Amino acid sequence: MMAKDGLLNSSLNFDRVVEFPQLKDSVYVDHAGTTLYSKSQIEAHHKELLSNLYGNPHSRSQSSRLTTDAIDQIRYRVLQLFNTTSDEYTVIFTSGCTGALKLVAESFDFYTENNCHGNKNEISKIEKCDKEKVDEEVDDPGNNEFKIKSGCFAYLLDNHTSVQGMREIVNAGDILCVEETRDDNFKIHYVKKGKSKDGNSLFVYPAQSNYCGRKYPMKWINKIHQGQLPFQMLFPGRWFIVLDAASYVSTSHLDLSLNKPDFVSLSFYKIFGFPTGIGALLVKNKSADVLKKTYFGGGTVGVSSPTECTHINRSSLSDRFEDGTVPFLDIIALRHGLDSLKNLGGGMKSISRHTFIVAQYFHHYLQSLHHGNSQQVADIYCHGDFSDPSKQGPIVNFNLKRPDGSYIGFAEVDKMAQLYNIHLRTGCFCNIGACQKYLQLTAEQIKDNFEAGHVCGDDRDLINGKPTGSVRISFSYMSTIEDAQHCLTFICDCFMENKNKPNFAQDVQSKQYKCDVNKTLDSVITEKQSDVSDFYLSSSVQSVISNVKQDNEQCDLTLCSNKASDQKTNSHWTTDLQLVMQACSPTNYIVTNICLYPVKSCGAFQVRDWEICETGLKFDREWMIVSESGVTISQKRVPKLCLIKTQIDLVRKCLVLRYQDMCSVTVPLDSSDQGQGQQSILPCVGKVCGDRITGVDCGDTVGQWISEVLNKPGCRLIQQDRTRSRKCKLDKTDDDTENVSKLSLANESQYLLICRQSVEDLQHRIQQSEENPNFELENLLNRFRANIVIGGGLAFEEDGWATVNIGNNKFLSQGGCTRCQMVCLDQDTSERSKEPLKTLAAWRGKKIPFGIHLRHDDSAVGKRIYVGDPLLVE
């Protein structure tokens, strides 16, 4: 990878726009999660599939033999990648690294057999059906026929969750979690304590931490084999090693001719992106005897009898452990992934050098960032000083801090990153051990966090001010210095409070930095009450409300479709709003707007009054649009959705959709009323906030219309099955699982309420910055897609409300609404900006709350809510 324009040797020797078109304007820095597949890689795979006839490898046809030969070639190339041969290692294809680790856990024999009569191998020869008898004899304290000793299962604290899971099924006598305290010294945590110490033992550690990129010493392999690590002294039997290489081999060269672990686990998608669901266990042939297979599947036995407990495994190690038909087309696809490493990446050593440069650049600049009061912007979790690529991979893990030293939650960072089109990873990355180590969490604190509601993968990022996880940025061979710069710019723009912010575009051209980096590399490169009476309102307020309500009663609920009528309607709305706003004051709260969103993520339908049903406003978010593959489409992915205008026509009993100059399309309010063959019940057609949705397909006509609007073939409009409403998670408690509010397709609650005064306050704050646009109030308000808008009172008083009465209806607050990048979409143009989320995050802090969730009291169902209704706080 030669330098281009002198940019730290970070430029690529291929056109990234051509090879990775899926990136578009995105900055992808979650390569430790999965790296990206290239265009040429996918095209080559497609060409191969269309040019060759591949059959099931268990058959004997010509096409089957072609498959077998192709798989054998891939095994050879995998071994070649790691500088070894089939004489020394065997490749067993698995579902991934986790599958490989599970295979070892299920089959590793921790026992040594010692028969008192000298028949040492007797137990190993006993057939499966007779083994239970032996187990009974072994468990009998008075039986001296057999003496079976079980070894130890040990794993490093900094290990993937899949390694922890191994302890649940291994048959080891002792189980240890060992924590490195300093070089080759360890603190032992006994997970299980046994009596016998002399059996086979197994140690699992990562070649590279998926949490922080720390590369663990390869010298441990030989030391383990020779029994030289301190924790081994208690277990003098034969020791074996599983090297979890999934993170390491994605950007580093693993040389199995120099370092020879007994077992190596890996996933190919982490190396070249495609295919997923395929990994491997590399087994050192000399260590294969400790893998005792119990279950056998198709293709793994030479002979078996259904009427007798007899079977003989195949002699080939890979054939013996690859149960059933292997995913042969995915295995064949590995060829093109391996090719991309060489053709695009320049080989693994070049990839290692390139990725380290980019990651080091990001690390060093992040480390140098300070707030105006000299407080560091980031806590970086790193084993060393990020100077040696043989000890550090291209992963940077950190948490951001405010000027007062308090932590910024990773969920807030993630939301803001989406504004900058940055794809990163947050949480604990399926490595709770490293999380515990670097965040200095005790086992008791982890349990307390769980009791407080935090589980793996959620957004409970701070508990009692302490982080429960962190932010991870990682790089691969298609990453550039510009990616690192974009991430740094994002951090400075959103979280750094300092007038003197660095200009990364200029700094990257620093010749001194380039020389320092190259010198370092050249020397070390290896690797979210009752009825209200008007009595409480002033006479002037009553007068205005009365006038608006009378006007509502005279107004038809149907909106006209022609432009002249739309303009007349908009003018009428403006007049109504002006009248209602006259009634608002610091002591009077009035409903100024009522909006429903019939189709999820599409434009608002504004009304003067509306009926309340079990799930909220009737017809609110009752439909959703799904892609050809059945995935729910939202504005986050397709901003143009907000330009599809919706209308509920109660006269014609239909939903009307409009888009710019296209003819409108209508759908019955009850899709089951369509003609025979025009609709069908579709189970699990999409997901909303983790809930599977069952719905009714609204037919081909509207599906084709939406597909044309979005320029996405195969789109469908789905109406929620009214017999299967969702349950709100916000008000579900352990003591009350029955009285849970019902939901339509809304994300979290039946209603979202915002206050105009709060929006005005936000508008003022945004406009204080010279670089921000002059947001009009109504434009800003519409971005929050509220159901109920309130005028009057003081800004953010709604945050403290518990119960409110709107007109004759009672509502209960369910807390603040956590905001995401959706509020940055202009609902009139579909254009995206960084505001208002950027200002909200800096000002409102944790979770970025704005507006409140509401649910109605059961007595409200069937009643109506009106523009002009007063709101009273209990």
JSON list of N, CA and C in Angstrom, two decimals, residues 822-850:
[
{"chain": "A", "resi": 822, "resn": "MET", "atom": "N", "xyz": [-33.55, 10.47, 14.03]},
{"chain": "A", "resi": 822, "resn": "MET", "atom": "CA", "xyz": [-34.78, 10.77, 13.30]},
{"chain": "A", "resi": 822, "resn": "MET", "atom": "C", "xyz": [-35.14, 12.26, 13.39]},
{"chain": "A", "resi": 823, "resn": "VAL", "atom": "N", "xyz": [-34.83, 12.90, 14.52]},
{"chain": "A", "resi": 823, "resn": "VAL", "atom": "CA", "xyz": [-35.20, 14.30, 14.70]},
{"chain": "A", "resi": 823, "resn": "VAL", "atom": "C", "xyz": [-34.37, 15.21, 13.81]},
{"chain": "A", "resi": 824, "resn": "CYS", "atom": "N", "xyz": [-33.36, 14.68, 13.19]},
{"chain": "A", "resi": 824, "resn": "CYS", "atom": "CA", "xyz": [-32.51, 15.48, 12.31]},
{"chain": "A", "resi": 824, "resn": "CYS", "atom": "C", "xyz": [-33.00, 15.49, 10.87]},
{"chain": "A", "resi": 825, "resn": "LEU", "atom": "N", "xyz": [-34.11, 14.84, 10.60]},
{"chain": "A", "resi": 825, "resn": "LEU", "atom": "CA", "xyz": [-34.69, 14.83, 9.26]},
{"chain": "A", "resi": 825, "resn": "LEU", "atom": "C", "xyz": [-35.75, 15.91, 9.13]},
{"chain": "A", "resi": 826, "resn": "ASP", "atom": "N", "xyz": [-35.56, 16.78, 8.15]},
{"chain": "A", "resi": 826, "resn": "ASP", "atom": "CA", "xyz": [-36.56, 17.80, 7.84]},
{"chain": "A", "resi": 826, "resn": "ASP", "atom": "C", "xyz": [-37.78, 17.09, 7.25]},
{"chain": "A", "resi": 827, "resn": "GLN", "atom": "N", "xyz": [-38.91, 17.16, 7.94]},
{"chain": "A", "resi": 827, "resn": "GLN", "atom": "CA", "xyz": [-40.09, 16.42, 7.52]},
{"chain": "A", "resi": 827, "resn": "GLN", "atom": "C", "xyz": [-40.75, 17.01, 6.28]},
{"chain": "A", "resi": 828, "resn": "ASP", "atom": "N", "xyz": [-40.29, 18.18, 5.84]},
{"chain": "A", "resi": 828, "resn": "ASP", "atom": "CA", "xyz": [-40.82, 18.79, 4.62]},
{"chain": "A", "resi": 828, "resn": "ASP", "atom": "C", "xyz": [-39.97, 18.49, 3.39]},
{"chain": "A", "resi": 829, "resn": "THR", "atom": "N", "xyz": [-38.67, 18.23, 3.61]},
{"chain": "A", "resi": 829, "resn": "THR", "atom": "CA", "xyz": [-37.77, 18.04, 2.47]},
{"chain": "A", "resi": 829, "resn": "THR", "atom": "C", "xyz": [-37.05, 16.69, 2.49]},
{"chain": "A", "resi": 830, "resn": "SER", "atom": "N", "xyz": [-37.06, 16.00, 3.60]},
{"chain": "A", "resi": 830, "resn": "SER", "atom": "CA", "xyz": [-36.33, 14.76, 3.85]},
{"chain": "A", "resi": 830, "resn": "SER", "atom": "C", "xyz": [-34.82, 14.97, 3.93]},
{"chain": "A", "resi": 831, "resn": "GLU", "atom": "N", "xyz": [-34.36, 16.21, 3.98]},
{"chain": "A", "resi": 831, "resn": "GLU", "atom": "CA", "xyz": [-32.93, 16.48, 4.11]},
{"chain": "A", "resi": 831, "resn": "GLU", "atom": "C", "xyz": [-32.48, 16.25, 5.55]},
{"chain": "A", "resi": 832, "resn": "ARG", "atom": "N", "xyz": [-31.26, 15.75, 5.68]},
{"chain": "A", "resi": 832, "resn": "ARG", "atom": "CA", "xyz": [-30.72, 15.43, 7.00]},
{"chain": "A", "resi": 832, "resn": "ARG", "atom": "C", "xyz": [-29.72, 16.50, 7.44]},
{"chain": "A", "resi": 833, "resn": "SER", "atom": "N", "xyz": [-29.76, 16.83, 8.72]},
{"chain": "A", "resi": 833, "resn": "SER", "atom": "CA", "xyz": [-28.80, 17.76, 9.30]},
{"chain": "A", "resi": 833, "resn": "SER", "atom": "C", "xyz": [-28.32, 17.19, 10.63]},
{"chain": "A", "resi": 834, "resn": "LYS", "atom": "N", "xyz": [-27.33, 17.83, 11.22]},
{"chain": "A", "resi": 834, "resn": "LYS", "atom": "CA", "xyz": [-26.85, 17.36, 12.51]},
{"chain": "A", "resi": 834, "resn": "LYS", "atom": "C", "xyz": [-27.69, 17.90, 13.66]},
{"chain": "A", "resi": 835, "resn": "GLU", "atom": "N", "xyz": [-28.44, 18.94, 13.41]},
{"chain": "A", "resi": 835, "resn": "GLU", "atom": "CA", "xyz": [-29.33, 19.50, 14.41]},
{"chain": "A", "resi": 835, "resn": "GLU", "atom": "C", "xyz": [-30.75, 18.96, 14.20]},
{"chain": "A", "resi": 836, "resn": "PRO", "atom": "N", "xyz": [-31.52, 18.90, 15.30]},
{"chain": "A", "resi": 836, "resn": "PRO", "atom": "CA", "xyz": [-31.26, 19.43, 16.64]},
{"chain": "A", "resi": 836, "resn": "PRO", "atom": "C", "xyz": [-30.57, 18.46, 17.59]},
{"chain": "A", "resi": 837, "resn": "LEU", "atom": "N", "xyz": [-30.24, 17.24, 17.12]},
{"chain": "A", "resi": 837, "resn": "LEU", "atom": "CA", "xyz": [-29.71, 16.23, 18.04]},
{"chain": "A", "resi": 837, "resn": "LEU", "atom": "C", "xyz": [-28.38, 16.66, 18.64]},
{"chain": "A", "resi": 838, "resn": "LYS", "atom": "N", "xyz": [-27.56, 17.33, 17.86]},
{"chain": "A", "resi": 838, "resn": "LYS", "atom": "CA", "xyz": [-26.26, 17.75, 18.36]},
{"chain": "A", "resi": 838, "resn": "LYS", "atom": "C", "xyz": [-26.40, 18.68, 19.56]},
{"chain": "A", "resi": 839, "resn": "THR", "atom": "N", "xyz": [-27.27, 19.69, 19.46]},
{"chain": "A", "resi": 839, "resn": "THR", "atom": "CA", "xyz": [-27.50, 20.62, 20.57]},
{"chain": "A", "resi": 839, "resn": "THR", "atom": "C", "xyz": [-28.16, 19.92, 21.74]},
{"chain": "A", "resi": 840, "resn": "LEU", "atom": "N", "xyz": [-29.13, 19.05, 21.44]},
{"chain": "A", "resi": 840, "resn": "LEU", "atom": "CA", "xyz": [-29.81, 18.31, 22.50]},
{"chain": "A", "resi": 840, "resn": "LEU", "atom": "C", "xyz": [-28.83, 17.46, 23.30]},
{"chain": "A", "resi": 841, "resn": "ALA", "atom": "N", "xyz": [-27.93, 16.79, 22.62]},
{"chain": "A", "resi": 841, "resn": "ALA", "atom": "CA", "xyz": [-26.99, 15.91, 23.30]},
{"chain": "A", "resi": 841, "resn": "ALA", "atom": "C", "xyz": [-26.06, 16.70, 24.22]},
{"chain": "A", "resi": 842, "resn": "ALA", "atom": "N", "xyz": [-25.58, 17.84, 23.73]},
{"chain": "A", "resi": 842, "resn": "ALA", "atom": "CA", "xyz": [-24.67, 18.65, 24.53]},
{"chain": "A", "resi": 842, "resn": "ALA", "atom": "C", "xyz": [-25.38, 19.30, 25.71]},
{"chain": "A", "resi": 843, "resn": "TRP", "atom": "N", "xyz": [-26.68, 19.55, 25.55]},
{"chain": "A", "resi": 843, "resn": "TRP", "atom": "CA", "xyz": [-27.44, 20.30, 26.55]},
{"chain": "A", "resi": 843, "resn": "TRP", "atom": "C", "xyz": [-28.20, 19.41, 27.50]},
{"chain": "A", "resi": 844, "resn": "ARG", "atom": "N", "xyz": [-28.92, 18.42, 26.96]},
{"chain": "A", "resi": 844, "resn": "ARG", "atom": "CA", "xyz": [-29.79, 17.58, 27.77]},
{"chain": "A", "resi": 844, "resn": "ARG", "atom": "C", "xyz": [-29.06, 16.36, 28.32]},
{"chain": "A", "resi": 845, "resn": "GLY", "atom": "N", "xyz": [-27.95, 16.02, 27.71]},
{"chain": "A", "resi": 845, "resn": "GLY", "atom": "CA", "xyz": [-27.12, 14.97, 28.25]},
{"chain": "A", "resi": 845, "resn": "GLY", "atom": "C", "xyz": [-27.68, 13.58, 28.08]},
{"chain": "A", "resi": 846, "resn": "LYS", "atom": "N", "xyz": [-27.48, 12.74, 29.11]},
{"chain": "A", "resi": 846, "resn": "LYS", "atom": "CA", "xyz": [-27.76, 11.31, 29.06]},
{"chain": "A", "resi": 846, "resn": "LYS", "atom": "C", "xyz": [-29.12, 11.00, 28.48]},
{"chain": "A", "resi": 847, "resn": "LYS", "atom": "N", "xyz": [-29.15, 10.09, 27.53]},
{"chain": "A", "resi": 847, "resn": "LYS", "atom": "CA", "xyz": [-30.34, 9.59, 26.85]},
{"chain": "A", "resi": 847, "resn": "LYS", "atom": "C", "xyz": [-30.96, 10.59, 25.90]},
{"chain": "A", "resi": 848, "resn": "ILE", "atom": "N", "xyz": [-30.53, 11.85, 25.94]},
{"chain": "A", "resi": 848, "resn": "ILE", "atom": "CA", "xyz": [-31.05, 12.90, 25.04]},
{"chain": "A", "resi": 848, "resn": "ILE", "atom": "C", "xyz": [-32.58, 12.94, 25.07]},
{"chain": "A", "resi": 849, "resn": "PRO", "atom": "N", "xyz": [-33.18, 13.21, 26.24]},
{"chain": "A", "resi": 849, "resn": "PRO", "atom": "CA", "xyz": [-34.65, 13.20, 26.34]},
{"chain": "A", "resi": 849, "resn": "PRO", "atom": "C", "xyz": [-35.26, 14.47, 25.78]},
{"chain": "A", "resi": 850, "resn": "PHE", "atom": "N", "xyz": [-36.41, 14.32, 25.13]},
{"chain": "A", "resi": 850, "resn": "PHE", "atom": "CA", "xyz": [-37.19, 15.48, 24.68]},
{"chain": "A", "resi": 850, "resn": "PHE", "atom": "C", "xyz": [-38.63, 15.02, 24.46]}
]
